[in-house]
Short mmCIF file of C-alpha atoms in Angstrom, two decimals:
data_model
loop_
_atom_site.label_atom_id
_atom_site.label_comp_id
_atom_site.label_asym_id
_atom_site.label_seq_id
_atom_site.Cartn_x
_atom_site.Cartn_y
_atom_site.Cartn_z
CA MET K 11 3.53 14.19 11.50
CA VAL K 12 1.23 13.90 8.51
CA CYS K 13 2.60 14.71 5.09
CA ILE K 14 0.70 15.89 2.05
CA MET K 15 1.98 15.22 -1.44
CA SER K 16 0.62 17.01 -4.48
CA GLY K 17 1.08 16.25 -8.17
CA ALA K 18 4.08 15.98 -10.37
CA SER K 19 5.16 19.61 -10.37
CA SER K 20 4.38 20.41 -6.74
CA ARG K 21 6.65 20.09 -3.77
CA LEU K 22 5.89 18.85 -0.31
CA ALA K 23 4.39 20.60 2.65
CA PHE K 24 3.98 19.34 6.19
CA PHE K 25 1.10 19.88 8.54
CA LEU K 26 -0.32 18.45 11.71
CA CYS K 27 -3.72 16.91 11.31
CA GLY K 28 -5.63 17.48 14.53
CA CYS K 29 -9.13 16.46 15.46
CA TYR K 30 -11.23 19.21 16.97
CA MET K 31 -14.39 18.79 18.99
CA LEU K 32 -17.10 20.65 17.09
CA ALA K 33 -20.86 20.41 17.18
CA LEU K 34 -21.77 17.27 15.22
CA GLY K 35 -23.94 17.93 12.21
CA VAL K 36 -26.15 14.97 11.36
CA HIS K 37 -26.81 14.34 7.66
CA THR K 38 -29.24 11.88 6.20
CA THR K 39 -28.33 9.69 3.27
CA GLU K 40 -30.64 11.78 1.09
CA ASP K 41 -28.81 14.97 2.13
CA ARG K 42 -25.48 13.38 1.26
CA VAL K 43 -26.62 12.31 -2.19
CA ALA K 44 -27.89 15.80 -2.95
CA GLU K 45 -24.60 17.32 -1.80
CA ASP K 46 -22.58 14.88 -3.87
CA HIS K 47 -24.21 16.07 -7.10
CA GLU K 48 -22.68 19.46 -6.35
CA THR K 49 -19.12 18.25 -5.83
CA ASP K 50 -16.68 15.81 -7.35
CA TYR K 51 -15.18 14.84 -4.00
CA TYR K 52 -15.93 12.85 -0.89
CA MET K 53 -14.46 12.92 2.61
CA ALA K 54 -12.47 9.89 3.78
CA ALA K 55 -10.62 8.94 6.96
CA VAL K 56 -8.17 6.22 7.97
CA TYR K 57 -7.05 5.56 11.52
CA GLU K 58 -3.61 4.20 12.39
CA HIS K 59 -4.39 2.45 15.66
CA GLN K 60 -2.05 1.81 18.59
CA SER K 61 -3.95 -1.29 19.65
CA ILE K 62 -4.27 -2.59 23.18
CA LEU K 63 -2.83 -6.10 23.01
CA SER K 64 -3.38 -9.25 25.02
CA PRO K 65 -0.53 -9.60 27.54
CA ASN K 66 -0.30 -13.29 26.62
CA PRO K 67 -1.87 -14.14 23.24
CA LEU K 68 -0.92 -17.80 23.63
CA ALA K 69 -2.95 -18.25 26.82
CA LEU K 70 -6.47 -19.67 26.75
CA THR K 71 -9.15 -17.24 27.84
CA SER K 72 -12.93 -16.89 27.99
CA ARG K 73 -15.24 -15.06 25.61
CA LYS K 74 -15.99 -12.58 28.41
CA GLN K 75 -12.31 -11.78 28.91
CA ALA K 76 -11.77 -11.53 25.16
CA LEU K 77 -14.64 -9.05 24.85
CA GLU K 78 -13.23 -6.96 27.68
CA LEU K 79 -9.99 -6.46 25.76
CA MET K 80 -11.68 -5.95 22.39
CA ASN K 81 -14.08 -3.39 23.85
CA GLN K 82 -11.12 -1.28 24.94
CA ASN K 83 -9.99 -1.06 21.32
CA LEU K 84 -13.55 -0.56 20.10
CA GLY K 85 -13.90 2.34 22.52
CA ILE K 86 -10.99 4.06 20.79
CA TYR K 87 -12.54 3.30 17.42
CA GLU K 88 -15.76 4.97 18.50
CA GLN K 89 -13.90 8.10 19.58
CA GLN K 90 -12.28 8.31 16.16
CA VAL K 91 -15.58 7.78 14.37
CA MET K 92 -17.11 10.70 16.25
CA ALA K 93 -14.08 12.91 15.59
CA ALA K 94 -14.29 12.02 11.90
CA ALA K 95 -18.04 12.69 11.85
CA GLN K 96 -17.42 16.25 12.98
CA LYS K 97 -15.33 16.73 9.84
CA GLY K 98 -18.03 15.40 7.53
CA VAL K 99 -16.30 12.08 6.84
CA GLN K 100 -18.33 9.66 4.73
CA ILE K 101 -16.11 6.56 5.02
CA ILE K 102 -13.56 5.49 7.63
CA VAL K 103 -11.08 2.57 7.53
CA PHE K 104 -9.52 0.83 10.55
CA PRO K 105 -6.43 -1.46 10.45
CA GLU K 106 -5.90 -5.19 10.38
CA ASP K 107 -5.67 -6.86 13.83
CA GLY K 108 -6.68 -3.60 15.48
CA ILE K 109 -9.48 -5.08 17.59
CA HIS K 110 -8.03 -8.38 18.82
CA GLY K 111 -4.26 -8.07 18.23
CA PHE K 112 -1.96 -10.78 16.89
CA ASN K 113 0.43 -13.67 17.66
CA PHE K 114 -2.38 -16.04 18.67
CA THR K 115 -2.56 -19.76 18.08
CA ARG K 116 -5.56 -21.31 16.39
CA THR K 117 -6.95 -22.28 19.79
CA SER K 118 -6.11 -19.16 21.77
CA ILE K 119 -7.77 -16.81 19.26
CA TYR K 120 -11.07 -18.70 19.29
CA PRO K 121 -12.75 -16.65 22.10
CA PHE K 122 -11.99 -13.48 20.08
CA LEU K 123 -13.91 -14.64 16.99
CA ASP K 124 -17.35 -13.41 15.94
CA PHE K 125 -19.77 -15.54 13.95
CA MET K 126 -20.11 -14.17 10.43
CA PRO K 127 -23.13 -14.88 8.22
CA SER K 128 -22.70 -14.28 4.50
CA PRO K 129 -23.77 -10.76 3.46
CA GLN K 130 -24.63 -12.22 0.04
CA LEU K 131 -27.17 -14.57 1.62
CA VAL K 132 -28.37 -12.60 4.63
CA ARG K 133 -29.32 -8.93 4.83
CA TRP K 134 -28.51 -7.98 8.41
CA ASN K 135 -28.13 -4.91 10.56
CA PRO K 136 -26.33 -6.09 13.72
CA CYS K 137 -27.06 -2.91 15.68
CA LEU K 138 -30.79 -3.13 15.05
CA GLU K 139 -30.96 -6.96 15.18
CA PRO K 140 -28.49 -7.87 17.95
CA ARG K 141 -30.10 -11.20 18.87
CA ARG K 142 -30.32 -12.67 15.40
CA PHE K 143 -27.01 -14.56 15.72
CA ASN K 144 -24.88 -15.60 18.68
CA ASP K 145 -21.31 -14.38 19.26
CA THR K 146 -21.65 -11.18 17.25
CA GLU K 147 -20.90 -8.55 19.91
CA VAL K 148 -18.04 -6.96 17.94
CA LEU K 149 -20.10 -6.76 14.75
CA GLN K 150 -22.94 -5.19 16.72
CA ARG K 151 -20.74 -2.47 18.13
CA LEU K 152 -19.18 -1.68 14.75
CA SER K 153 -22.63 -1.48 13.18
CA CYS K 154 -23.80 0.94 15.85
CA MET K 155 -20.68 3.09 15.32
CA ALA K 156 -21.51 3.41 11.61
CA ILE K 157 -25.02 4.60 12.53
CA LYS K 158 -23.76 6.97 15.19
CA GLY K 159 -21.17 8.51 12.89
CA ASP K 160 -23.47 8.42 9.84
CA MET K 161 -20.66 6.97 7.70
CA PHE K 162 -19.53 3.80 5.96
CA LEU K 163 -17.16 1.90 8.24
CA VAL K 164 -14.49 -0.68 7.32
CA ALA K 165 -12.89 -2.76 10.07
CA ASN K 166 -10.96 -5.99 10.49
CA LEU K 167 -11.77 -8.76 12.97
CA GLY K 168 -11.50 -12.50 13.41
CA THR K 169 -14.53 -14.56 12.40
CA LYS K 170 -15.62 -18.20 12.63
CA GLN K 171 -17.76 -20.45 10.48
CA PRO K 172 -18.75 -24.01 11.44
CA CYS K 173 -18.12 -26.81 8.96
CA HIS K 174 -18.95 -30.51 8.76
CA SER K 175 -16.85 -33.62 8.39
CA SER K 176 -18.39 -34.12 4.95
CA ASP K 177 -16.30 -31.10 3.92
CA LEU K 178 -12.92 -32.67 3.16
CA ARG K 179 -11.14 -29.41 3.97
CA CYS K 180 -12.96 -28.85 7.24
CA PRO K 181 -10.34 -28.51 10.04
CA SER K 182 -10.36 -31.15 12.75
CA ASP K 183 -11.89 -28.73 15.27
CA GLY K 184 -15.00 -28.41 13.05
CA ARG K 185 -14.71 -24.74 12.14
CA TYR K 186 -13.07 -22.30 9.75
CA GLN K 187 -11.38 -19.24 11.20
CA PHE K 188 -10.86 -16.23 8.97
CA ASN K 189 -9.05 -12.92 9.02
CA THR K 190 -11.99 -10.79 7.92
CA ASN K 191 -12.72 -7.26 6.78
CA VAL K 192 -16.29 -6.07 7.22
CA VAL K 193 -18.04 -3.08 5.68
CA PHE K 194 -21.07 -1.33 7.19
CA SER K 195 -23.16 1.29 5.45
CA ASN K 196 -24.02 4.51 7.27
CA ASN K 197 -27.31 2.94 8.42
CA GLY K 198 -25.44 0.04 10.06
CA THR K 199 -26.22 -2.66 7.49
CA LEU K 200 -23.50 -5.19 6.75
CA VAL K 201 -22.79 -4.59 3.04
CA GLY K 202 -19.43 -6.31 2.56
CA CYS K 203 -17.26 -9.11 3.93
CA TYR K 204 -13.78 -10.04 2.73
CA ARG K 205 -11.78 -12.99 4.09
CA LYS K 206 -8.03 -12.56 3.68
CA HIS K 207 -6.64 -14.88 1.03
CA ASN K 208 -2.88 -14.32 1.18
CA LEU K 209 -2.08 -15.00 4.82
CA TYR K 210 1.28 -13.89 6.21
CA PHE K 211 2.40 -16.53 8.75
CA GLU K 212 -1.04 -16.47 10.41
CA ALA K 213 -1.43 -19.89 11.99
CA ALA K 214 -4.65 -18.83 13.72
CA PHE K 215 -6.52 -18.42 10.43
CA ASP K 216 -7.58 -20.49 7.44
CA THR K 217 -7.36 -19.57 3.77
CA PRO K 218 -10.86 -19.35 2.26
CA LEU K 219 -11.78 -22.13 -0.16
CA GLN K 220 -12.43 -19.51 -2.84
CA VAL K 221 -11.02 -16.02 -3.26
CA ASP K 222 -13.45 -13.31 -2.18
CA HIS K 223 -13.70 -10.52 -4.74
CA THR K 224 -15.55 -8.08 -2.53
CA VAL K 225 -16.94 -4.86 -3.97
CA PHE K 226 -19.40 -2.56 -2.22
CA GLU K 227 -21.39 0.36 -3.55
CA THR K 228 -21.57 3.80 -1.94
CA PRO K 229 -23.92 6.68 -2.73
CA PHE K 230 -21.08 9.22 -2.61
CA ALA K 231 -18.35 7.64 -4.78
CA GLY K 232 -19.57 4.46 -6.47
CA LYS K 233 -17.71 1.15 -6.12
CA PHE K 234 -14.97 0.29 -3.61
CA GLY K 235 -12.86 -2.87 -3.58
CA VAL K 236 -11.52 -4.54 -0.43
CA PHE K 237 -8.40 -6.53 0.42
CA THR K 238 -5.93 -6.87 3.30
CA CYS K 239 -2.21 -6.26 3.87
CA PHE K 240 -0.11 -8.99 2.12
CA ASP K 241 -2.82 -9.32 -0.56
CA ILE K 242 -1.40 -6.19 -2.20
CA LEU K 243 1.48 -8.20 -3.69
CA PHE K 244 -0.70 -10.81 -5.42
CA PHE K 245 -3.00 -11.00 -8.42
CA ASP K 246 -5.94 -12.39 -6.44
CA PRO K 247 -7.83 -10.52 -5.21
CA ALA K 248 -6.02 -7.19 -5.64
CA ILE K 249 -5.54 -7.03 -9.40
CA ARG K 250 -8.62 -9.03 -10.35
CA LEU K 251 -10.81 -6.54 -8.49
CA LEU K 252 -9.64 -3.86 -10.91
CA SER K 253 -11.01 -5.80 -13.87
CA ASP K 254 -14.24 -4.04 -12.91
CA SER K 255 -13.59 -0.63 -14.46
CA GLU K 256 -16.07 0.96 -12.06
CA VAL K 257 -13.88 0.09 -9.04
CA LYS K 258 -11.97 3.33 -8.56
CA HIS K 259 -11.39 3.13 -4.80
CA ILE K 260 -9.72 0.54 -2.57
CA VAL K 261 -9.98 0.16 1.22
CA PHE K 262 -6.97 -1.53 2.76
CA PRO K 263 -6.69 -2.59 6.42
CA ALA K 264 -3.11 -3.67 7.16
CA ALA K 265 -0.70 -4.79 9.86
CA TRP K 266 2.41 -4.07 7.80
CA MET K 267 5.99 -4.36 9.02
CA ASN K 268 8.12 -1.86 7.11
CA GLN K 269 10.99 -3.27 5.12
CA LEU K 270 13.27 -0.80 3.40
CA PRO K 271 14.52 0.02 0.87
CA LEU K 272 11.62 -1.28 -1.27
CA LEU K 273 8.63 -2.27 0.84
CA ALA K 274 7.85 0.32 3.47
CA ALA K 275 4.09 0.64 3.99
CA ILE K 276 3.74 4.12 2.53
CA GLN K 277 5.88 3.14 -0.48
CA ILE K 278 3.72 0.25 -1.62
CA GLN K 279 0.44 1.97 -0.72
CA SER K 280 1.27 5.05 -2.78
CA ALA K 281 2.68 2.92 -5.61
CA PHE K 282 -0.57 0.94 -5.91
CA ALA K 283 -2.61 4.13 -6.28
CA ILE K 284 -0.24 5.51 -8.93
CA ALA K 285 0.24 2.25 -10.86
CA PHE K 286 -3.45 1.46 -11.20
CA GLY K 287 -4.99 4.94 -11.17
CA VAL K 288 -7.18 4.39 -8.10
CA ASN K 289 -7.78 6.01 -4.74
CA PHE K 290 -6.24 3.92 -1.97
CA LEU K 291 -7.44 4.25 1.64
CA ALA K 292 -4.87 2.43 3.79
CA ALA K 293 -5.03 1.99 7.58
CA ASN K 294 -2.00 0.36 9.17
CA ILE K 295 -1.57 -0.76 12.77
CA HIS K 296 0.75 1.41 14.89
CA HIS K 297 3.43 -0.50 16.79
CA PRO K 298 6.78 1.22 16.11
CA SER K 299 8.71 -1.28 18.23
CA LEU K 300 7.67 -3.90 15.65
CA GLY K 301 8.36 -1.63 12.69
CA MET K 302 4.64 -1.19 12.09
CA THR K 303 3.51 2.26 10.96
CA GLY K 304 2.52 3.91 7.70
CA SER K 305 -1.03 4.81 6.67
CA GLY K 306 -2.55 7.22 4.21
CA ILE K 307 -5.15 8.35 1.73
CA TYR K 308 -3.49 8.08 -1.67
CA THR K 309 -4.54 9.19 -5.12
CA PRO K 310 -2.47 8.93 -8.30
CA LEU K 311 -1.50 12.60 -8.08
CA ARG K 312 -1.96 13.68 -4.47
CA SER K 313 -1.55 11.85 -1.19
CA VAL K 314 -1.73 12.40 2.55
CA TRP K 315 0.17 9.98 4.74
CA HIS K 316 1.46 9.28 8.24
CA HIS K 317 4.69 7.50 9.19
CA ASP K 318 5.88 7.81 12.81
CA MET K 319 8.45 5.59 14.47
CA GLU K 320 8.88 7.89 17.50
CA ASN K 321 5.46 8.30 19.10
CA PHE K 322 3.30 5.52 20.50
CA THR K 323 -0.12 6.96 19.79
CA GLY K 324 -2.75 6.42 17.14
CA HIS K 325 -3.39 8.92 14.39
CA LEU K 326 -6.46 9.95 12.41
CA ILE K 327 -6.01 11.12 8.81
CA ILE K 328 -8.84 12.93 7.02
CA ALA K 329 -8.75 14.04 3.39
CA GLN K 330 -10.95 15.14 0.55
CA VAL K 331 -10.78 12.60 -2.28
CA ALA K 332 -11.74 12.93 -5.95
CA LYS K 333 -14.52 10.59 -7.02
CA ASN K 334 -12.80 10.01 -10.36
CA PRO K 335 -9.04 9.77 -9.80
CA PRO K 336 -6.90 11.07 -12.69
CA SER K 337 -4.19 8.77 -13.99
CA LEU K 338 -0.48 9.56 -13.87
CA VAL K 339 0.74 6.51 -15.81
CA GLY K 340 0.96 7.16 -19.53
CA THR K 341 0.53 10.92 -19.25
CA GLY K 342 4.26 11.38 -19.77
CA ASN K 343 3.96 11.03 -23.53
CA SER K 344 2.04 14.28 -23.69
CA THR K 345 4.74 16.35 -22.01
CA ASP K 346 7.37 18.40 -23.76
CA LYS K 347 9.80 15.94 -25.32
CA MET K 348 12.16 18.75 -26.30
CA ASP K 349 13.48 18.73 -22.74
CA PRO K 350 17.20 17.86 -23.15
CA SER K 351 17.25 15.00 -20.64
CA HIS K 352 14.15 13.43 -22.13
CA SER K 353 15.57 13.80 -25.64
CA LYS K 354 18.69 11.91 -24.53
CA PHE K 355 16.51 9.23 -22.97
CA LEU K 356 14.53 8.81 -26.20
CA LYS K 357 17.70 8.64 -28.29
CA ILE K 358 19.20 5.95 -26.07
CA LEU K 359 15.98 3.95 -26.35
CA ALA K 360 15.97 4.35 -30.13
CA GLY K 361 19.57 3.13 -30.37
CA ASP K 362 20.65 6.44 -31.91
CA PRO K 363 24.06 6.07 -33.61
CA TYR K 364 25.26 9.05 -31.62
CA CYS K 365 24.51 7.17 -28.41
CA GLU K 366 26.14 3.76 -28.86
CA LYS K 367 25.24 1.75 -25.77
CA ASP K 368 28.12 -0.70 -26.10
CA SER K 369 31.03 1.77 -26.15
CA GLN K 370 32.93 2.92 -23.08
CA GLU K 371 32.46 6.61 -23.83
CA VAL K 372 29.76 8.08 -26.02
CA HIS K 373 28.45 11.52 -26.86
CA CYS K 374 24.75 12.36 -27.03
CA ASP K 375 24.08 15.52 -29.03
CA GLY K 376 27.84 16.10 -28.96
CA ALA K 377 27.43 17.92 -25.66
CA THR K 378 27.86 15.62 -22.70
CA LYS K 379 30.04 12.61 -22.04
CA TRP K 380 28.16 9.54 -20.79
CA ASN K 381 29.95 6.62 -19.17
CA LEU K 382 28.51 3.18 -19.89
CA HIS K 383 29.82 0.07 -18.10
CA ALA K 384 32.77 2.07 -16.72
CA ALA K 385 31.82 1.22 -13.13
CA PRO K 386 32.39 -2.25 -11.65
CA THR K 387 29.48 -4.64 -11.27
CA PHE K 388 28.98 -6.17 -7.82
CA SER K 389 26.43 -8.20 -5.87
CA SER K 390 24.69 -7.32 -2.63
CA GLU K 391 21.67 -8.58 -0.74
CA MET K 392 18.59 -6.36 -0.82
CA MET K 393 15.27 -7.47 0.60
CA TYR K 394 16.77 -10.98 0.96
CA ASP K 395 17.37 -11.12 -2.80
CA ASN K 396 20.77 -11.16 -4.51
CA PHE K 397 20.86 -7.95 -6.57
CA THR K 398 23.41 -7.15 -9.26
CA LEU K 399 24.49 -3.50 -8.97
CA VAL K 400 26.77 -0.82 -10.34
CA PRO K 401 27.86 2.23 -8.29
CA VAL K 402 26.62 5.70 -9.23
CA TRP K 403 29.78 7.73 -8.73
CA GLU K 404 29.65 10.63 -11.19
CA LYS K 405 27.76 13.92 -11.32
CA GLU K 406 26.10 12.79 -14.53
CA GLY K 407 26.03 9.72 -16.69
CA SER K 408 24.22 6.76 -18.16
CA LEU K 409 24.44 3.32 -16.57
CA ARG K 410 23.10 -0.10 -17.37
CA VAL K 411 23.01 -3.32 -15.35
CA CYS K 412 21.40 -6.63 -16.33
CA ALA K 413 20.31 -9.89 -14.72
CA ASN K 414 18.52 -12.75 -16.46
CA GLY K 415 16.31 -11.09 -19.06
CA LEU K 416 15.97 -7.70 -17.35
CA CYS K 417 18.25 -4.74 -18.14
CA CYS K 418 17.90 -1.61 -16.01
CA HIS K 419 19.10 1.78 -17.22
CA LEU K 420 19.73 5.07 -15.45
CA LEU K 421 20.28 8.45 -17.11
CA TYR K 422 21.07 11.01 -14.41
CA GLN K 423 22.43 14.40 -13.43
CA ARG K 424 23.32 15.67 -9.96
CA PRO K 425 23.77 19.34 -8.99
CA THR K 426 26.47 18.37 -6.48
CA LEU K 427 28.15 15.18 -5.37
CA SER K 428 27.36 14.17 -1.79
CA ASN K 429 29.62 11.98 0.33
CA GLU K 430 27.25 9.04 -0.12
CA LEU K 431 27.30 5.87 -2.18
CA TYR K 432 24.38 5.26 -4.52
CA ALA K 433 23.93 2.21 -6.71
CA LEU K 434 21.74 1.04 -9.56
CA GLY K 435 20.53 -2.51 -8.99
CA VAL K 436 18.60 -5.20 -10.84
CA PHE K 437 16.85 -8.38 -9.74
CA ASP K 438 14.85 -10.72 -11.94
CA GLY K 439 13.80 -13.86 -10.10
CA LEU K 440 11.73 -15.63 -7.49
CA HIS K 441 11.65 -13.99 -4.07
CA THR K 442 11.52 -16.79 -1.47
CA VAL K 443 11.88 -15.20 1.99
CA HIS K 444 8.73 -14.20 3.94
CA GLY K 445 6.61 -15.19 0.97
CA THR K 446 7.19 -16.64 -2.48
CA TYR K 447 6.58 -14.44 -5.52
CA TYR K 448 8.36 -13.50 -8.74
CA VAL K 449 9.66 -9.94 -9.14
CA GLN K 450 11.54 -7.84 -11.67
CA VAL K 451 13.12 -4.81 -10.01
CA CYS K 452 15.14 -1.82 -11.21
CA ALA K 453 16.25 0.24 -8.20
CA LEU K 454 18.39 3.30 -7.56
CA VAL K 455 19.18 3.22 -3.84
CA LYS K 456 21.32 5.01 -1.31
CA CYS K 457 23.67 2.52 0.36
CA GLY K 458 24.15 2.32 4.12
CA GLY K 459 27.80 3.34 3.88
CA LEU K 460 30.58 3.69 1.34
CA GLY K 461 31.18 -0.06 0.96
CA PHE K 462 29.46 -2.09 -1.74
CA ASP K 463 28.23 -4.55 0.89
CA THR K 464 26.10 -1.78 2.47
CA CYS K 465 23.90 -1.42 -0.61
CA GLY K 466 20.47 -2.77 0.26
CA GLN K 467 20.57 -1.78 3.93
CA GLU K 468 17.59 -0.03 5.52
CA ILE K 469 18.20 3.71 5.18
CA THR K 470 15.82 6.59 5.95
CA GLU K 471 18.04 9.69 5.60
CA ALA K 472 19.90 10.96 2.51
CA THR K 473 21.19 14.17 0.95
CA GLY K 474 21.80 13.17 -2.68
CA ILE K 475 19.70 15.14 -5.16
CA PHE K 476 19.11 13.63 -8.61
CA GLU K 477 17.40 14.40 -11.88
CA PHE K 478 16.97 11.09 -13.67
CA HIS K 479 15.27 8.65 -15.97
CA LEU K 480 15.07 5.07 -14.66
CA TRP K 481 13.84 2.37 -17.04
CA GLY K 482 13.89 -1.31 -17.91
CA ASN K 483 12.68 -3.85 -20.47
CA PHE K 484 10.09 -5.37 -18.13
CA SER K 485 8.19 -8.55 -19.02
CA THR K 486 5.11 -7.44 -17.09
CA SER K 487 2.71 -4.53 -17.16
CA TYR K 488 2.20 -4.74 -13.38
CA ILE K 489 4.85 -2.30 -12.18
CA PHE K 490 4.82 -0.38 -8.89
CA PRO K 491 6.71 2.96 -9.00
CA LEU K 492 8.53 3.62 -5.72
CA LEU K 493 9.93 7.08 -4.95
CA LEU K 494 11.05 7.70 -1.36
CA THR K 495 13.16 10.59 -0.10
CA SER K 496 14.85 11.55 3.16
CA GLY K 497 12.83 11.38 6.35
CA MET K 498 10.35 8.81 4.95
CA THR K 499 8.92 11.34 2.52
CA LEU K 500 7.01 10.40 -0.61
CA GLU K 501 7.25 12.19 -3.92
CA THR K 502 5.20 11.77 -7.08
CA PRO K 503 7.16 10.93 -10.25
CA ASP K 504 7.10 13.62 -12.90
CA GLN K 505 6.48 11.06 -15.63
CA LEU K 506 5.69 7.35 -15.93
CA GLY K 507 4.86 5.05 -18.77
CA TRP K 508 5.93 2.84 -21.64
CA GLU K 509 8.28 4.00 -24.36
CA ASN K 510 9.65 1.66 -27.05
CA ASP K 511 8.83 -1.50 -25.00
CA HIS K 512 10.53 -0.10 -21.89
CA TYR K 513 8.82 1.16 -18.75
CA PHE K 514 10.31 4.35 -17.32
CA LEU K 515 10.12 6.67 -14.34
CA ARG K 516 11.28 10.26 -14.70
CA GLU K 517 12.00 12.74 -11.90
CA ASN K 518 13.22 16.25 -12.64
CA GLY K 519 13.85 17.58 -9.16
CA LEU K 520 13.64 16.17 -5.65
CA SER K 521 12.83 18.30 -2.63
CA SER K 522 15.12 16.22 -0.40
CA GLY K 523 17.77 13.51 -0.64
CA LEU K 524 16.90 10.35 -2.54
CA VAL K 525 16.51 7.15 -0.54
CA THR K 526 14.91 4.88 -3.17
CA ALA K 527 13.70 5.22 -6.73
CA ALA K 528 12.51 1.88 -8.06
CA LEU K 529 10.29 0.11 -10.53
CA TYR K 530 8.97 -2.98 -8.77
CA GLY K 531 7.48 -5.37 -11.30
CA ARG K 532 5.35 -8.42 -10.44
CA LEU K 533 5.14 -11.45 -12.71
CA TYR K 534 2.19 -13.18 -11.08
CA GLU K 535 2.17 -16.08 -13.54
CA ARG K 536 5.66 -17.15 -12.41
CA ASP K 537 4.82 -17.40 -8.71
#
């Protein structure tokens, strides 16, 4: 099932996104440019691919056998390109590892690698110049697909580059092997190449000597940036790409294993779009048995996504995307601050004498009793990190929990109390499992049961409805807002931004039970 999420005041609707076989209308680039002057949107597609995998990725094989397997996946890609073309799609994104699969060794993946010349040094159309370089059969087929579908095409494959012993970093086998994204224009020309920098336990591939900051230009929406999967959590290249103010769109092939409660694929994909005010076109691989699903076309205010752990089939998502995405972050300051809950939030931030944060019981506006520090503090593991938490037991209240230099606050109301345990947690430190990176996190989560030790477990269903402000005194401006509700459903925060040196997320009404509301801060300089 595909879900569509509209802006702050809208609620969710569900629809099935089918692909219908219609007569294909062919448009020239000139036609497209003329059309684009008449509209502020473009058509995008991402494909979550159930890839055909090698039965034994550790076994040595021939180039011919490798191509036989890869052509099966490429055949599916071509079907999706043609289905997307019938809908007027102008750019399509395919996932990481979708063509060759994964779990190879450095040696066993070699027959699956294409030779990749530098697009900066060589202008090349593989479909029209197939004999220019050896071992480029995959690139040739992708190039021809882009021509056939008359669209920009982004795909991921393994590539190789010979090196010499004079290069002190040249591997002993005399070649570099890269996890590579390629971009083809609608006439089949190779216009972009990005080699993954932040590898995730990928022994088959090398880290490039320098970080690629790959940007490509389109006639329908301007500049797009490119990076891959695990890169999303690091400054280079993800954040540095956005230093170019004209980069308003990101294409993101991924092979992402979901990890709740904070890092499911659709959570982090949506959060990136919201946090940085960009359009985010994310194609994940589809292998539910490995916890791999979650793709979408995300904008700061409206998103379409797919998360399916039940069915073992690929899925094509098509959406109309604004060329100039509006920003959600910071718009909160223009909303009506006379709202009672927001007034209480502002008074607490200001240290209002009627809202003393250090007393056991305080009265804001003389109307409602707020309990501070009344609940016990406890520790529980979440995402392999040791969080400090307090339980959220009451129908309404104000809570605070601190760790190191970070204090997280929650101001909340609940229409009814559900028979579920929720907790407010904080973590400020170096994450060291499955990657090393420094995070500051404020998180309101539903626990797996009623025991404190269940807080941090992977939960997908909940019934608790909240209206709340969540905020913290973060030391970074790089903060990902995560808002996930029951059934792996995304919602857009009503308000986000800085207030009195604190970053806050506000939600006035959820359409379904809350699973996670979190502010996930990254301190890149402390990695």
